[in-house]
Coordinates of C-alpha atoms and ligand atoms in Angstrom, one line a residue:
M911 CA 90.0 148.5 52.3
L912 CA 90.3 145.9 55.0
S913 CA 91.1 147.3 58.5
A914 CA 93.9 145.6 60.3
V915 CA 93.1 143.2 63.1
P916 CA 94.6 144.8 66.4
P917 CA 96.9 142.7 68.2
P918 CA 95.8 140.8 71.3
V919 CA 95.9 142.8 74.6
T920 CA 97.2 141.0 77.9
V921 CA 96.6 142.7 81.4
R922 CA 98.1 141.4 84.7
V923 CA 95.8 142.1 87.7
P924 CA 96.6 141.5 91.3
A925 CA 94.9 139.6 94.4
K926 CA 93.7 141.6 97.3
I927 CA 93.6 141.2 101.1
N928 CA 91.5 143.1 103.5
L929 CA 93.7 144.8 106.2
H930 CA 90.5 145.9 107.8
L931 CA 87.0 144.7 106.9
A932 CA 84.0 146.4 109.1
V933 CA 80.6 145.1 107.9
G934 CA 77.7 147.0 108.8
P935 CA 73.8 146.1 108.8
L936 CA 72.2 144.1 106.1
R937 CA 70.9 146.7 103.5
D938 CA 67.7 146.5 101.5
D939 CA 69.5 145.6 98.5
G940 CA 71.1 142.4 100.0
F941 CA 74.4 144.0 100.4
H942 CA 76.2 145.4 103.6
D943 CA 77.7 148.8 104.0
L944 CA 81.5 148.3 104.4
V945 CA 84.3 150.3 105.7
T946 CA 87.4 148.3 104.5
V947 CA 91.2 148.7 103.7
F948 CA 92.0 146.9 100.5
H949 CA 95.7 145.9 100.1
A950 CA 96.7 144.4 96.6
V951 CA 99.3 141.8 96.9
S952 CA 101.7 139.9 94.4
L953 CA 99.6 136.9 93.2
F954 CA 98.4 137.7 89.7
D955 CA 95.8 136.7 87.1
E956 CA 96.7 137.4 83.6
V957 CA 93.8 138.2 81.2
T958 CA 94.4 138.0 77.4
V959 CA 91.7 139.4 74.9
A960 CA 91.9 139.1 71.1
V961 CA 89.6 139.6 68.5
S962 CA 88.0 136.6 67.1
D963 CA 85.3 135.1 65.1
A964 CA 84.8 132.3 67.6
P965 CA 83.9 134.3 71.0
G966 CA 84.5 132.6 74.1
I967 CA 86.7 132.2 77.1
E968 CA 89.5 129.8 78.2
V969 CA 90.9 129.3 81.5
Y970 CA 94.3 127.8 82.7
G971 CA 96.0 127.5 85.8
E972 CA 95.4 126.0 89.6
G973 CA 91.7 125.5 90.3
V974 CA 90.4 126.1 86.9
S975 CA 87.8 123.1 87.5
E976 CA 85.9 125.5 89.7
V977 CA 86.1 128.6 87.3
P978 CA 83.3 128.7 84.8
A979 CA 84.4 129.0 81.2
D980 CA 81.2 130.5 79.7
E981 CA 79.2 133.7 79.9
T982 CA 78.3 133.1 83.7
N983 CA 82.0 134.1 84.4
L984 CA 82.3 137.7 85.7
A985 CA 85.1 138.5 83.2
W986 CA 82.9 137.8 80.3
R987 CA 80.0 139.9 82.0
A988 CA 82.7 142.7 81.8
V989 CA 82.9 141.9 78.3
Q990 CA 79.2 142.2 77.5
V991 CA 79.1 145.4 79.8
L992 CA 81.9 147.2 77.8
A993 CA 80.5 145.9 74.4
E994 CA 77.0 147.4 75.4
R995 CA 78.6 150.7 76.2
A996 CA 80.6 150.7 73.1
D997 CA 77.6 149.4 70.8
R998 CA 79.8 146.5 69.4
D999 CA 79.4 142.9 69.3
P1000 CA 81.4 141.1 72.0
D1001 CA 83.6 139.3 69.1
V1002 CA 86.6 138.6 71.3
R1003 CA 88.3 135.3 72.7
M1004 CA 89.6 135.8 76.2
V1005 CA 92.2 133.6 78.0
L1006 CA 92.4 133.8 81.9
R1007 CA 95.6 132.4 83.3
K1008 CA 95.0 132.0 87.2
G1009 CA 97.5 132.6 89.6
I1010 CA 95.3 133.9 92.4
P1011 CA 93.4 131.2 94.4
V1012 CA 90.0 130.4 93.4
A1013 CA 87.3 130.9 95.8
G1014 CA 89.7 132.1 98.2
G1015 CA 88.5 135.6 99.4
M1016 CA 91.3 137.2 97.5
A1017 CA 88.8 138.7 94.7
G1018 CA 90.1 136.6 91.8
G1019 CA 86.9 136.7 89.8
S1020 CA 86.8 140.4 90.3
A1021 CA 90.4 140.6 89.4
D1022 CA 89.7 139.0 86.2
A1023 CA 86.8 141.3 85.6
A1024 CA 88.7 144.4 86.1
G1025 CA 91.4 142.9 83.8
A1026 CA 88.9 142.3 81.1
L1027 CA 87.6 145.9 81.1
L1028 CA 91.3 147.3 80.8
A1029 CA 92.3 144.9 78.2
L1030 CA 89.1 145.1 76.1
S1031 CA 89.2 148.9 76.3
T1032 CA 92.5 148.9 75.0
L1033 CA 92.0 146.3 72.4
W1034 CA 88.9 148.2 71.2
K1035 CA 90.7 151.9 71.5
L1036 CA 87.9 153.1 73.6
D1037 CA 90.1 155.6 75.3
L1038 CA 88.1 155.4 78.6
H1039 CA 89.6 157.2 81.5
R1040 CA 90.4 154.8 84.7
D1041 CA 87.5 156.5 86.4
E1042 CA 85.1 155.7 83.5
L1043 CA 86.3 152.0 83.8
A1044 CA 85.7 152.2 87.4
E1045 CA 82.0 153.1 87.2
L1046 CA 81.6 149.9 84.7
A1047 CA 83.5 147.9 87.5
A1048 CA 81.3 149.0 90.3
E1049 CA 78.2 147.5 88.2
L1050 CA 79.9 144.3 88.1
G1051 CA 80.8 143.7 91.6
S1052 CA 81.9 145.1 95.0
D1053 CA 85.9 144.5 94.6
V1054 CA 86.1 144.8 90.8
T1055 CA 86.9 148.7 91.3
F1056 CA 89.8 148.4 93.7
A1057 CA 91.4 145.7 91.5
L1058 CA 91.7 148.4 88.7
Y1059 CA 93.2 150.9 91.2
G1060 CA 95.4 148.3 93.3
G1061 CA 97.9 149.7 95.9
T1062 CA 96.2 150.2 99.4
A1063 CA 92.7 151.9 99.5
L1064 CA 89.7 152.6 101.5
G1065 CA 86.8 151.1 100.3
T1066 CA 83.2 152.3 101.4
G1067 CA 79.7 151.8 100.2
R1068 CA 79.6 148.0 99.5
G1069 CA 83.3 148.3 98.8
E1070 CA 83.1 149.8 95.4
R1071 CA 84.0 153.4 96.5
I1072 CA 87.7 153.8 96.4
V1073 CA 90.0 156.4 97.8
P1074 CA 93.7 155.6 97.7
V1075 CA 95.6 155.7 101.0
L1076 CA 99.5 156.7 100.5
S1077 CA 101.7 153.7 101.7
R1078 CA 105.5 154.1 100.8
H1079 CA 106.4 151.0 102.7
T1080 CA 106.3 147.6 101.4
Q1081 CA 104.7 144.9 103.8
H1082 CA 105.5 140.9 103.6
W1083 CA 102.8 138.1 103.8
V1084 CA 102.4 134.6 104.0
I1085 CA 99.2 133.4 102.1
A1086 CA 97.9 130.2 103.5
L1087 CA 95.5 128.4 100.8
H1088 CA 92.9 126.1 102.0
R1089 CA 91.2 123.0 100.7
G1090 CA 87.8 123.8 99.2
G1091 CA 86.4 127.5 99.0
L1092 CA 83.6 129.4 100.8
S1093 CA 80.7 131.2 98.9
T1094 CA 80.8 134.9 99.8
P1095 CA 77.1 135.3 100.2
A1096 CA 76.9 132.2 102.4
V1097 CA 79.8 133.8 104.7
Y1098 CA 77.8 137.3 105.0
A1099 CA 74.6 135.5 105.7
E1100 CA 76.6 133.4 108.4
L1101 CA 77.7 136.8 110.0
D1102 CA 74.2 137.9 109.9
R1103 CA 73.1 134.8 111.7
L1104 CA 75.8 135.2 114.3
R1105 CA 74.9 138.8 115.1
G1106 CA 71.3 138.0 115.4
S1107 CA 69.4 141.1 116.4
N1108 CA 72.7 142.6 118.0
P1109 CA 74.3 145.7 116.3
P1110 CA 77.6 145.3 114.6
V1111 CA 80.3 146.2 117.2
E1112 CA 82.4 149.2 116.1
R1113 CA 85.5 148.5 114.4
P1114 CA 87.3 151.7 113.9
V1115 CA 89.5 152.4 110.9
E1116 CA 92.0 155.1 112.0
P1117 CA 94.3 152.4 113.8
V1118 CA 95.1 150.6 110.6
L1119 CA 95.4 153.9 108.5
E1120 CA 98.0 155.2 110.8
A1121 CA 99.8 152.1 110.9
I1122 CA 100.0 151.9 106.9
A1123 CA 101.1 155.6 107.0
G1124 CA 103.8 154.8 109.7
G1125 CA 104.9 151.4 107.8
D1126 CA 106.0 149.6 110.9
P1127 CA 104.7 146.0 110.4
R1128 CA 104.4 145.4 114.2
Q1129 CA 101.9 148.4 114.5
L1130 CA 99.9 147.1 111.6
A1131 CA 99.9 143.4 113.0
L1132 CA 97.9 145.1 116.0
S1133 CA 95.4 146.8 114.1
L1134 CA 94.5 144.0 111.4
G1135 CA 90.8 143.0 111.7
N1136 CA 88.3 141.4 109.8
D1137 CA 84.4 141.0 110.9
L1138 CA 83.9 138.3 108.4
Q1139 CA 86.6 136.2 110.2
A1140 CA 84.1 134.9 112.9
A1141 CA 81.8 133.9 110.1
A1142 CA 84.4 132.1 107.9
V1143 CA 85.7 130.3 111.1
S1144 CA 82.1 129.3 112.3
M1145 CA 81.7 127.6 108.7
M1146 CA 85.3 126.0 108.6
P1147 CA 86.7 125.6 112.2
D1148 CA 89.9 124.4 110.9
L1149 CA 90.9 128.0 110.2
R1150 CA 91.3 128.7 113.8
R1151 CA 94.2 125.9 113.7
T1152 CA 95.7 127.7 110.7
L1153 CA 95.6 131.4 112.1
R1154 CA 97.2 129.8 115.3
A1155 CA 99.9 127.9 113.2
G1156 CA 100.9 130.9 111.2
V1157 CA 101.5 133.0 114.4
D1158 CA 103.4 130.0 115.8
A1159 CA 105.5 129.8 112.9
G1160 CA 106.8 133.5 113.5
A1161 CA 104.2 135.4 111.8
L1162 CA 103.3 139.0 113.6
A1163 CA 99.5 138.3 113.0
G1164 CA 97.2 136.4 110.9
V1165 CA 93.8 137.4 109.4
V1166 CA 91.2 135.7 107.3
S1167 CA 91.2 137.3 103.9
G1168 CA 88.0 138.7 103.0
S1169 CA 85.2 135.9 103.0
G1170 CA 87.9 133.5 103.5
P1171 CA 89.1 130.6 103.6
T1172 CA 92.6 132.0 102.7
C1173 CA 94.4 133.4 105.6
A1174 CA 97.1 136.3 105.1
F1175 CA 99.9 136.4 107.6
L1176 CA 102.0 139.6 108.0
C1177 CA 105.8 139.0 108.6
A1178 CA 108.4 141.4 109.8
S1179 CA 110.7 141.0 106.8
A1180 CA 110.9 139.3 103.2
E1181 CA 113.2 136.8 105.2
A1182 CA 111.0 136.1 108.0
A1183 CA 108.1 135.3 105.3
V1184 CA 110.1 132.8 103.6
D1185 CA 110.9 131.3 107.0
V1186 CA 107.1 131.3 108.3
A1187 CA 106.1 130.1 104.9
A1188 CA 108.3 127.0 105.1
E1189 CA 107.3 126.3 108.7
L1190 CA 103.7 126.6 108.0
A1191 CA 103.9 124.4 104.7
G1192 CA 105.3 121.7 107.1
V1193 CA 102.5 121.8 109.8
G1194 CA 99.7 120.2 107.5
V1195 CA 97.0 123.2 108.3
C1196 CA 96.7 124.2 104.7
R1197 CA 96.9 123.1 101.1
T1198 CA 99.6 125.2 100.3
V1199 CA 101.5 128.4 101.1
R1200 CA 102.7 131.5 98.9
V1201 CA 104.8 134.5 100.0
A1202 CA 103.6 137.8 98.7
H1203 CA 104.3 141.4 99.2
G1204 CA 102.1 144.3 98.8
P1205 CA 101.1 147.0 97.9
V1206 CA 101.4 146.4 94.1
P1207 CA 99.7 148.4 91.2
G1208 CA 96.4 147.2 90.0
A1209 CA 95.4 146.2 86.6
R1210 CA 98.2 147.0 84.2
I1211 CA 98.9 146.2 80.3
V1212 CA 102.0 143.9 80.3
E1213 CA 101.7 143.1 76.6
Q1214 CA 100.3 144.3 73.2
H1215 CA 101.5 141.4 70.8
E1216 CA 102.7 142.5 67.5
P1217 CA 101.4 140.5 64.7
P1218 CA 103.9 138.2 63.2
Ligands
LIG2309 O1 79.4 142.3 94.8 P1 80.1 140.9 94.9 O2 79.2 140.3 93.6 O3 81.4 140.6 95.3 O4 79.2 140.2 96.0 C1 78.8 138.9 96.3 C2 77.9 138.7 97.4 O5 78.7 139.0 98.6 C3 76.6 139.5 97.3 O6 75.6 139.0 96.7 C4 76.2 139.6 98.8 O7 75.5 138.6 99.3 C5 77.7 139.5 99.4 N1 78.0 141.1 99.9 C6 77.4 141.6 100.8 N2 77.9 143.1 101.2 C7 78.8 143.7 100.3 C8 79.7 142.8 99.3 C9 79.3 141.3 99.0 O8 76.4 141.4 101.5 N3 79.2 144.9 100.7

């Protein structure tokens, strides 16, 4: 008897910003120990997987020319890792619809990998718990685990060890997208170069955790911080102008997102964010702006299409 082909599965997965990013010294394995606070915001990619006898990957959306549509894509690595774990052939077609800026420091590639893990484990009915998916996610990249969980979370290790942070308050952001991208390894290397033999300056995480718990955006604005910002600005000096322009436009504070070059501006309210976005878009310091809010949930199944 022929077994029925399961319907395609679509997963929606959010971008992240780092409300706090303290980078420790370079480790022997080429990574840095981090203490970070991840915050998932409402810019999303969609990952669809379907059983296919023509396996492969298709990518749609803004910036797709920079996204590899082959086995070097991290989302395809996720397919391979899950196929090995399930002892199956990776006989799937994957479609990525990009809403997260490419190479922007918002973990779009990691989000796609997380989405692929959840979508494929659902398609193949592997019945894996989120913690089991998280173990596979950690193998794939430092930010993949967080994309599964979403919300606001404390990340340690190289970023893959996640503890959720309770936050009942929604924060409003303006996201400024830059022309061009920055390579994450290059930004970390620039930070090491800038530090030379000086040890990292202490950046305590407690103030940002207290501000998240309290929910007052003005308090949170005072405690945003990212050690990679100096390195990103050193490589792309225009970012200084972007950061200043956001605050001049009425944001409470601005911070480079992850390794950049995307900048995230915290605003006092949803209305303020719309105003800041409109003003910032007119100044000409970035390619485009988006309004977003957070925290939002991590990877979620949005559709399991039934066959016609
Ligand atoms: O884990 P992921 O693939 O996102 O990391 C990309 C690169 O960023 C690493 O190869 C490394 O150069 C740098 N990185 C780091 N320390 C971390 C995370 C990333 O040095 N904690």
